[in-house]
Amino acid sequence: MPAQRPTAGEVTRFRTVGPQHMDEVAARYGMSHSALETVRAVSRVLPFRVNDYVLSELIDWHRVPEDPIFQLVFPQHGMLRAEDEKLLVDLARARAPKREIAAEVRRIRAGLNPHPSGQMELNVPSLADDALEGIQHKYRETVLYFPQQGQTCHSYCTYCFRWAQFIGDADLRFAAPGPERLVEYLRCHPAVSDVLFTGGDPMVMSTERLRSHLEPVLSVETVRTVRIGTKAVAYWPQRFVSDADADDLLRLFEQVVASGRTLAVMAHFSHPRELETATARRALGRVRATGAVVYCQAPLIAHVNDDARTWAELWRAELSAGAVPYYMFVERDTGPRHYFEVPLTKGLEIFRTAYSKLPGLARTVRGPVMSATPGKVLVDGVEETSEGRFFQLRMVQARDPDLVGRPFRARWSPTAAWMDHLELDPSAPADIAAAFAGTSRRPMAGVTE
């Protein structure tokens, strides 16, 4: 019989659990031998990390494997192509040489589009012709900063589009050793008003380490908003409540606010259960008491939150906690996308149904939104014309600021789940069509339209 979930708040010591601990997890919570084999095989390709708080307080072990949090953090059968998963299982059973297994893992990873939307080629800025490590600049007003010591997480999401950050390949990793070059870049680009600390998760750093990266940014007067992208409130809310330096962290937040900046905590919540524990609610309350604003975002993902009731509950829970529902994203075209992706037409219906059940203050949320190469594309609706059915689309953010807010359309498809599944209508403005010119239409894997 699986173990009962302990009372919320029992777990206070942070301990990570990985593939090497699976026998312990199976003994404590109950997992089949085949499930263990799947975790061990898939986690050779995709990163797997969880902690005792998630295991004991978020997963409902009576509902495994269908439980949404279990799907969210544990590698599952079907995330890799069947032949690739079987090959890795067979190699493990045969005790194949590590070199042979590593070669197959590299081959499989290369086919999973580890850095989508031109992140490596288009987003990395430079100074004096030197590419800047650990920095991305895609949109005029916003720079992303990846502090080296923050390139891990308290637990890993199986859908994470930054999975390549966590597999130990330096060539695929964004990481800045320090903020010096960032500050230099910001002084040369006064149009940048927002800096997003991201990863990984900056909240895995000690407060002292985070301060060393953050304080220098406050010396740049043109930076008016500091954003921190984090899943810590969901996966380790003790970071803001009972960790040894939790109070120091909140004082750092207060310092940012006192400097006259907006401090925006970009909290990732994938399921309403992540907001149910007393520790999570207390963490949000303590963060908000510093003057920080909490914005909430997550992708729509099959097996975890692909129904309107879940999203309505999630957005209501966020509003109740004083946070701002911000984005429903479309699962990005990387990693095990075939396992998680939801057709745009279904995603649009989920969004609209959930949205209709919200009070006005929660209708700040936007979605479904694709973070594609040219920018963020909002799926606004479906229109019927004498020429057929079309998705109504709009750029809500773009590399080229002139595209922002501009509507266009693409031919409707019942199976399309990303921009490269769509055919733009010939009526699309020339500059928008040019921005998507490198996105050739292709059918979904295994689907004939």
CSV table of C-alpha atoms in Angstrom, one decimal, residues 13-391:
chain,number,residue,atom,x,y,z
A,13,ARG,CA,15.1,19.7,5.3
A,14,PHE,CA,15.7,20.0,1.6
A,15,ARG,CA,16.9,16.8,0.0
A,16,THR,CA,17.0,16.0,-3.7
A,17,VAL,CA,16.0,12.7,-5.0
A,18,GLY,CA,17.3,11.4,-8.4
A,19,PRO,CA,17.5,8.2,-10.4
A,20,GLN,CA,20.0,6.7,-7.9
A,21,HIS,CA,17.3,6.9,-5.2
A,22,MET,CA,14.5,5.1,-7.1
A,23,ASP,CA,14.7,1.9,-5.0
A,24,GLU,CA,14.1,4.0,-1.9
A,25,VAL,CA,11.2,5.8,-3.5
A,26,ALA,CA,9.6,2.5,-4.7
A,27,ALA,CA,9.9,1.0,-1.2
A,28,ARG,CA,8.4,4.0,0.5
A,29,TYR,CA,5.6,4.9,-1.9
A,30,GLY,CA,5.1,1.8,-4.1
A,31,MET,CA,6.2,1.7,-7.7
A,32,SER,CA,6.2,-1.2,-10.1
A,33,HIS,CA,9.4,-2.7,-11.6
A,34,SER,CA,8.4,-1.5,-15.1
A,35,ALA,CA,7.8,2.0,-13.8
A,36,LEU,CA,11.3,2.0,-12.2
A,37,GLU,CA,12.8,0.8,-15.5
A,38,THR,CA,11.0,3.6,-17.4
A,39,VAL,CA,12.3,6.3,-14.9
A,40,ARG,CA,15.9,5.0,-15.2
A,41,ALA,CA,15.8,4.7,-19.0
A,42,VAL,CA,14.1,8.1,-19.7
A,43,SER,CA,16.2,10.0,-17.1
A,44,ARG,CA,19.3,9.1,-19.0
A,45,VAL,CA,18.0,11.5,-21.7
A,46,LEU,CA,15.8,13.9,-19.8
A,47,PRO,CA,16.8,15.4,-16.4
A,48,PHE,CA,15.0,14.0,-13.4
A,49,ARG,CA,15.1,15.6,-9.9
A,50,VAL,CA,12.5,15.8,-7.2
A,51,ASN,CA,12.6,16.4,-3.5
A,52,ASP,CA,10.9,15.1,-0.3
A,53,TYR,CA,8.4,18.0,-0.1
A,54,VAL,CA,7.0,17.2,-3.6
A,55,LEU,CA,7.1,13.5,-2.9
A,56,SER,CA,5.2,13.6,0.4
A,57,GLU,CA,3.0,16.6,0.1
A,58,LEU,CA,2.1,17.1,-3.5
A,59,ILE,CA,1.8,13.7,-5.2
A,60,ASP,CA,-1.3,11.6,-4.5
A,61,TRP,CA,0.3,8.2,-4.5
A,62,HIS,CA,-3.1,6.5,-4.6
A,63,ARG,CA,-3.6,7.9,-8.1
A,64,VAL,CA,-0.2,7.1,-9.6
A,65,PRO,CA,0.6,7.0,-12.5
A,66,GLU,CA,-2.3,9.2,-13.6
A,67,ASP,CA,-1.7,11.7,-10.8
A,68,PRO,CA,-0.9,15.1,-12.4
A,69,ILE,CA,2.0,15.9,-10.1
A,70,PHE,CA,3.5,12.5,-10.6
A,71,GLN,CA,3.3,13.1,-14.4
A,72,LEU,CA,4.8,16.6,-13.8
A,73,VAL,CA,8.0,15.4,-12.1
A,74,PHE,CA,8.5,11.7,-13.0
A,75,PRO,CA,9.7,10.5,-16.4
A,76,GLN,CA,6.9,8.5,-18.1
A,77,HIS,CA,6.6,5.8,-20.7
A,78,GLY,CA,5.9,7.5,-24.0
A,79,MET,CA,8.1,10.6,-23.4
A,80,LEU,CA,10.7,9.1,-25.7
A,81,ARG,CA,10.0,7.3,-29.0
A,82,ALA,CA,9.1,3.7,-28.3
A,83,GLU,CA,12.2,2.3,-30.1
A,84,ASP,CA,14.5,4.7,-28.2
A,85,GLU,CA,13.1,3.8,-24.8
A,86,LYS,CA,13.3,0.1,-25.6
A,87,LEU,CA,16.9,0.4,-26.7
A,88,LEU,CA,17.9,2.1,-23.5
A,89,VAL,CA,16.1,-0.5,-21.4
A,90,ASP,CA,17.8,-3.3,-23.3
A,91,LEU,CA,21.2,-1.7,-23.0
A,92,ALA,CA,20.7,-1.3,-19.2
A,93,ARG,CA,19.6,-5.0,-18.9
A,94,ALA,CA,22.6,-6.1,-20.9
A,95,ARG,CA,25.0,-4.0,-18.8
A,96,ALA,CA,26.3,-2.4,-22.0
A,97,PRO,CA,29.4,-0.2,-21.8
A,98,LYS,CA,28.8,3.3,-20.6
A,99,ARG,CA,30.4,4.7,-23.8
A,100,GLU,CA,27.8,2.8,-25.9
A,101,ILE,CA,24.9,4.1,-23.8
A,102,ALA,CA,26.2,7.6,-23.8
A,103,ALA,CA,26.4,7.6,-27.6
A,104,GLU,CA,22.8,6.6,-27.9
A,105,VAL,CA,21.8,9.2,-25.3
A,106,ARG,CA,23.5,12.0,-27.3
A,107,ARG,CA,21.8,10.8,-30.5
A,108,ILE,CA,18.3,10.9,-28.9
A,109,ARG,CA,18.9,14.3,-27.3
A,110,ALA,CA,20.0,15.8,-30.6
A,111,GLY,CA,16.6,14.9,-32.0
A,112,LEU,CA,14.7,16.7,-29.3
A,113,ASN,CA,15.5,20.3,-30.4
A,114,PRO,CA,17.3,21.2,-27.2
A,115,HIS,CA,17.3,25.0,-27.8
A,116,PRO,CA,14.1,26.0,-29.6
A,117,SER,CA,13.2,29.3,-31.2
A,118,GLY,CA,16.7,30.3,-32.1
A,119,GLN,CA,17.9,30.8,-28.5
A,120,MET,CA,21.5,30.0,-29.2
A,121,GLU,CA,21.7,31.6,-32.7
A,122,LEU,CA,19.4,34.7,-32.4
A,123,ASN,CA,19.1,35.6,-28.7
A,124,VAL,CA,22.7,35.9,-27.5
A,125,PRO,CA,23.9,39.5,-27.5
A,126,SER,CA,27.4,40.7,-27.8
A,127,LEU,CA,29.7,43.6,-26.8
A,128,ALA,CA,32.6,44.5,-29.0
A,129,ASP,CA,31.9,41.4,-31.0
A,130,ASP,CA,32.2,39.2,-27.9
A,131,ALA,CA,29.2,36.9,-27.2
A,132,LEU,CA,27.9,37.4,-23.7
A,133,GLU,CA,27.7,34.2,-21.6
A,134,GLY,CA,24.5,33.6,-19.8
A,135,ILE,CA,22.6,36.4,-21.3
A,136,GLN,CA,19.7,36.5,-23.8
A,137,HIS,CA,18.1,39.6,-25.4
A,138,LYS,CA,15.2,38.8,-27.6
A,139,TYR,CA,12.8,41.7,-26.9
A,140,ARG,CA,13.9,45.3,-26.8
A,141,GLU,CA,12.8,46.1,-23.2
A,142,THR,CA,13.8,42.8,-21.6
A,143,VAL,CA,17.1,41.0,-21.0
A,144,LEU,CA,17.3,37.5,-19.6
A,145,TYR,CA,20.1,36.7,-17.1
A,146,PHE,CA,21.2,33.2,-16.2
A,147,PRO,CA,23.4,33.4,-13.0
A,148,GLN,CA,25.8,30.4,-13.0
A,149,GLN,CA,24.9,29.2,-9.5
A,150,GLY,CA,21.2,29.3,-10.3
A,151,GLN,CA,21.1,26.8,-13.1
A,152,THR,CA,19.3,24.0,-11.4
A,153,CYS,CA,15.9,23.7,-9.7
A,154,HIS,CA,14.4,22.3,-6.5
A,155,SER,CA,12.6,19.8,-8.7
A,156,TYR,CA,12.5,19.4,-12.5
A,157,CYS,CA,9.3,19.6,-14.6
A,158,THR,CA,9.1,16.8,-17.1
A,159,TYR,CA,7.8,19.3,-19.7
A,160,CYS,CA,10.6,21.9,-19.1
A,161,PHE,CA,11.6,23.7,-22.3
A,162,ARG,CA,15.0,24.4,-20.6
A,163,TRP,CA,15.8,20.8,-20.0
A,164,ALA,CA,19.1,21.2,-21.9
A,165,GLN,CA,20.3,23.4,-19.0
A,166,PHE,CA,20.4,20.4,-16.7
A,167,ILE,CA,22.1,17.6,-18.5
A,168,GLY,CA,25.7,18.5,-17.9
A,169,ASP,CA,26.5,19.6,-21.5
A,170,ALA,CA,28.4,22.9,-21.3
A,171,ASP,CA,27.8,23.6,-25.0
A,172,LEU,CA,24.0,23.6,-24.4
A,173,ARG,CA,24.0,25.6,-21.2
A,174,PHE,CA,23.4,29.3,-20.5
A,175,ALA,CA,25.4,30.4,-17.4
A,176,ALA,CA,26.9,33.8,-16.4
A,177,PRO,CA,29.8,33.6,-13.9
A,178,GLY,CA,29.0,37.1,-12.7
A,179,PRO,CA,27.0,40.3,-13.4
A,180,GLU,CA,29.9,42.5,-14.6
A,181,ARG,CA,29.3,42.0,-18.3
A,182,LEU,CA,25.5,42.2,-17.8
A,183,VAL,CA,25.9,45.6,-16.2
A,184,GLU,CA,28.2,46.8,-18.9
A,185,TYR,CA,25.6,45.7,-21.5
A,186,LEU,CA,22.7,47.4,-19.7
A,187,ARG,CA,24.6,50.7,-19.6
A,188,CYS,CA,25.1,50.5,-23.3
A,189,HIS,CA,21.4,49.7,-23.9
A,190,PRO,CA,19.2,52.1,-22.0
A,191,ALA,CA,16.1,50.9,-23.8
A,192,VAL,CA,16.3,47.8,-21.5
A,193,SER,CA,13.9,48.4,-18.6
A,194,ASP,CA,13.5,44.9,-17.4
A,195,VAL,CA,16.0,42.2,-16.3
A,196,LEU,CA,14.7,38.7,-15.8
A,197,PHE,CA,16.8,36.5,-13.5
A,198,THR,CA,16.1,33.0,-14.8
A,199,GLY,CA,17.6,29.5,-15.1
A,200,GLY,CA,17.1,26.9,-13.8
A,201,ASP,CA,15.8,28.7,-10.8
A,202,PRO,CA,17.6,31.6,-9.1
A,203,MET,CA,15.9,30.7,-5.8
A,204,VAL,CA,18.3,27.7,-5.5
A,205,MET,CA,21.0,30.2,-4.7
A,206,SER,CA,21.7,31.4,-1.2
A,207,THR,CA,20.6,34.9,-0.4
A,208,GLU,CA,24.2,36.0,-0.3
A,209,ARG,CA,24.9,34.6,-3.7
A,210,LEU,CA,21.7,36.0,-5.2
A,211,ARG,CA,22.6,39.4,-3.7
A,212,SER,CA,26.0,39.4,-5.5
A,213,HIS,CA,24.3,39.0,-8.8
A,214,LEU,CA,21.3,41.3,-8.2
A,215,GLU,CA,22.7,44.4,-6.4
A,216,PRO,CA,25.0,45.4,-9.3
A,217,VAL,CA,21.9,45.6,-11.6
A,218,LEU,CA,20.3,48.1,-9.2
A,219,SER,CA,23.2,50.5,-10.0
A,220,VAL,CA,21.8,50.8,-13.6
A,221,GLU,CA,19.2,53.6,-13.4
A,222,THR,CA,17.5,52.6,-16.6
A,223,VAL,CA,16.5,49.2,-15.2
A,224,ARG,CA,13.1,49.8,-13.6
A,225,THR,CA,11.8,46.2,-13.2
A,226,VAL,CA,13.6,43.2,-11.7
A,227,ARG,CA,11.9,39.9,-12.5
A,228,ILE,CA,12.8,36.6,-10.9
A,229,GLY,CA,11.5,33.4,-12.6
A,230,THR,CA,10.9,30.7,-10.0
A,231,LYS,CA,9.1,27.4,-9.3
A,232,ALA,CA,10.2,27.5,-5.7
A,233,VAL,CA,6.8,28.5,-4.2
A,234,ALA,CA,5.4,25.3,-5.8
A,235,TYR,CA,8.4,22.9,-5.2
A,236,TRP,CA,10.1,24.3,-2.1
A,237,PRO,CA,8.1,27.1,-0.4
A,238,GLN,CA,10.3,26.7,2.6
A,239,ARG,CA,12.8,28.9,0.7
A,240,PHE,CA,10.7,31.8,1.7
A,241,VAL,CA,9.5,30.5,5.1
A,242,SER,CA,11.9,28.3,7.1
A,243,ASP,CA,15.2,28.1,5.3
A,244,ALA,CA,18.1,29.4,7.3
A,245,ASP,CA,18.3,32.6,5.2
A,246,ALA,CA,14.6,33.0,4.3
A,247,ASP,CA,14.4,36.2,6.3
A,248,ASP,CA,17.5,37.6,4.6
A,249,LEU,CA,16.0,36.8,1.2
A,250,LEU,CA,12.8,38.7,2.0
A,251,ARG,CA,15.0,41.7,3.2
A,252,LEU,CA,16.7,41.6,-0.2
A,253,PHE,CA,13.3,41.7,-1.9
A,254,GLU,CA,12.5,44.7,0.3
A,255,GLN,CA,15.7,46.4,-0.8
A,256,VAL,CA,14.8,46.0,-4.4
A,257,VAL,CA,11.4,47.6,-3.8
A,258,ALA,CA,12.9,50.4,-1.7
A,259,SER,CA,15.2,51.3,-4.6
A,260,GLY,CA,12.1,52.4,-6.5
A,261,ARG,CA,12.1,49.3,-8.8
A,262,THR,CA,9.2,46.9,-9.4
A,263,LEU,CA,10.1,43.5,-8.2
A,264,ALA,CA,8.1,40.9,-10.1
A,265,VAL,CA,8.2,37.3,-8.9
A,266,MET,CA,7.3,35.2,-12.0
A,267,ALA,CA,5.9,32.2,-10.2
A,268,HIS,CA,5.3,29.0,-12.2
A,269,PHE,CA,2.3,27.0,-11.1
A,270,SER,CA,1.2,24.1,-13.3
A,271,HIS,CA,-1.6,22.7,-11.1
A,272,PRO,CA,-3.8,24.1,-8.3
A,273,ARG,CA,-2.5,21.5,-5.9
A,274,GLU,CA,0.8,23.3,-5.8
A,275,LEU,CA,-1.1,26.2,-4.0
A,276,GLU,CA,-3.0,24.0,-1.5
A,277,THR,CA,-0.4,23.5,1.2
A,278,ALA,CA,-0.1,25.9,4.2
A,279,THR,CA,3.6,26.4,3.5
A,280,ALA,CA,2.9,27.5,-0.1
A,281,ARG,CA,0.2,30.0,1.0
A,282,ARG,CA,2.5,31.4,3.8
A,283,ALA,CA,5.4,31.7,1.3
A,284,LEU,CA,3.2,33.8,-1.1
A,285,GLY,CA,2.0,36.0,1.8
A,286,ARG,CA,5.6,36.6,2.9
A,287,VAL,CA,6.8,37.5,-0.6
A,288,ARG,CA,3.9,39.9,-1.2
A,289,ALA,CA,4.5,41.6,2.1
A,290,THR,CA,7.9,42.8,0.8
A,291,GLY,CA,6.1,44.8,-1.8
A,292,ALA,CA,6.9,42.4,-4.6
A,293,VAL,CA,4.2,41.6,-7.2
A,294,VAL,CA,3.6,37.9,-8.0
A,295,TYR,CA,2.7,37.0,-11.6
A,296,CYS,CA,1.7,33.4,-12.4
A,297,GLN,CA,2.3,31.5,-15.6
A,298,ALA,CA,2.5,27.9,-16.9
A,299,PRO,CA,2.1,26.0,-20.1
A,300,LEU,CA,-1.0,23.9,-21.1
A,301,ILE,CA,0.2,20.3,-20.9
A,302,ALA,CA,-1.4,17.0,-21.6
A,303,HIS,CA,-1.6,14.6,-18.6
A,304,VAL,CA,-1.2,17.5,-16.1
A,305,ASN,CA,-3.7,20.4,-16.7
A,306,ASP,CA,-5.4,19.8,-20.0
A,307,ASP,CA,-8.9,20.6,-18.9
A,308,ALA,CA,-10.8,23.8,-18.2
A,309,ARG,CA,-11.8,23.0,-14.6
A,310,THR,CA,-8.1,22.7,-13.6
A,311,TRP,CA,-7.2,26.0,-15.1
A,312,ALA,CA,-10.2,27.8,-13.6
A,313,GLU,CA,-9.3,26.4,-10.1
A,314,LEU,CA,-5.6,27.4,-10.6
A,315,TRP,CA,-6.4,31.0,-11.6
A,316,ARG,CA,-8.9,31.4,-8.8
A,317,ALA,CA,-6.4,30.0,-6.3
A,318,GLU,CA,-3.8,32.5,-7.6
A,319,LEU,CA,-6.1,35.4,-7.3
A,320,SER,CA,-7.2,34.3,-3.8
A,321,ALA,CA,-3.5,34.3,-2.8
A,322,GLY,CA,-3.0,37.8,-4.1
A,323,ALA,CA,-1.1,36.8,-7.2
A,324,VAL,CA,-1.8,37.9,-10.8
A,325,PRO,CA,-2.7,35.3,-13.4
A,326,TYR,CA,-0.5,36.2,-16.4
A,327,TYR,CA,0.1,33.6,-19.1
A,328,MET,CA,-1.2,30.3,-20.3
A,329,PHE,CA,1.6,29.1,-22.6
A,330,VAL,CA,1.5,26.5,-25.4
A,331,GLU,CA,4.0,23.7,-24.7
A,332,ARG,CA,7.1,24.5,-26.7
A,333,ASP,CA,8.6,22.5,-29.5
A,334,THR,CA,11.3,20.8,-27.6
A,335,GLY,CA,12.0,17.7,-25.5
A,336,PRO,CA,9.1,15.3,-25.2
A,337,ARG,CA,6.6,17.7,-26.9
A,338,HIS,CA,4.7,14.8,-28.5
A,339,TYR,CA,3.7,13.6,-25.0
A,340,PHE,CA,2.6,16.9,-23.6
A,341,GLU,CA,1.4,19.0,-26.6
A,342,VAL,CA,-2.3,19.9,-26.9
A,343,PRO,CA,-3.8,20.9,-30.3
A,344,LEU,CA,-4.4,24.7,-30.5
A,345,THR,CA,-8.1,24.3,-31.1
A,346,LYS,CA,-8.5,22.3,-27.9
A,347,GLY,CA,-6.2,24.7,-26.0
A,348,LEU,CA,-8.3,27.6,-27.1
A,349,GLU,CA,-11.5,25.9,-26.0
A,350,ILE,CA,-9.9,25.1,-22.6
A,351,PHE,CA,-8.8,28.7,-22.1
A,352,ARG,CA,-12.1,30.2,-23.1
A,353,THR,CA,-14.2,27.9,-20.9
A,354,ALA,CA,-11.9,28.5,-17.9
A,355,TYR,CA,-11.8,32.2,-18.6
A,356,SER,CA,-15.5,32.4,-18.6
A,357,LYS,CA,-15.7,31.1,-15.1
A,358,LEU,CA,-13.4,33.7,-13.6
A,359,PRO,CA,-14.2,36.9,-11.8
A,360,GLY,CA,-13.1,40.1,-13.5
A,361,LEU,CA,-9.9,40.6,-11.5
A,362,ALA,CA,-8.6,37.2,-12.7
A,363,ARG,CA,-9.1,38.0,-16.3
A,364,THR,CA,-5.6,39.4,-16.5
A,365,VAL,CA,-4.5,36.1,-17.9
A,366,ARG,CA,-3.6,35.7,-21.6
A,367,GLY,CA,-3.6,32.6,-23.7
A,368,PRO,CA,-3.0,30.3,-25.3
A,369,VAL,CA,0.4,31.9,-26.2
A,370,MET,CA,3.2,30.4,-28.3
A,371,SER,CA,6.7,31.7,-27.6
A,372,ALA,CA,7.9,31.2,-31.2
A,373,THR,CA,11.0,32.5,-33.0
A,374,PRO,CA,9.6,35.9,-34.0
A,375,GLY,CA,7.9,36.4,-30.6
A,376,LYS,CA,4.8,35.6,-28.5
A,377,VAL,CA,1.8,34.6,-30.6
A,378,LEU,CA,-1.6,34.8,-29.0
A,379,VAL,CA,-4.3,32.5,-30.4
A,380,ASP,CA,-7.3,34.9,-30.2
A,381,GLY,CA,-10.0,32.7,-31.7
A,382,VAL,CA,-11.3,30.9,-34.7
A,383,GLU,CA,-13.2,32.7,-37.5
A,384,GLU,CA,-15.5,31.2,-40.2
A,385,THR,CA,-15.4,32.8,-43.6
A,386,SER,CA,-16.5,31.9,-47.1
A,387,GLU,CA,-12.9,30.9,-47.7
A,388,GLY,CA,-12.9,28.4,-44.8
A,389,ARG,CA,-11.9,28.4,-41.1
A,390,PHE,CA,-8.9,30.4,-39.7
A,391,PHE,CA,-7.1,30.8,-36.4
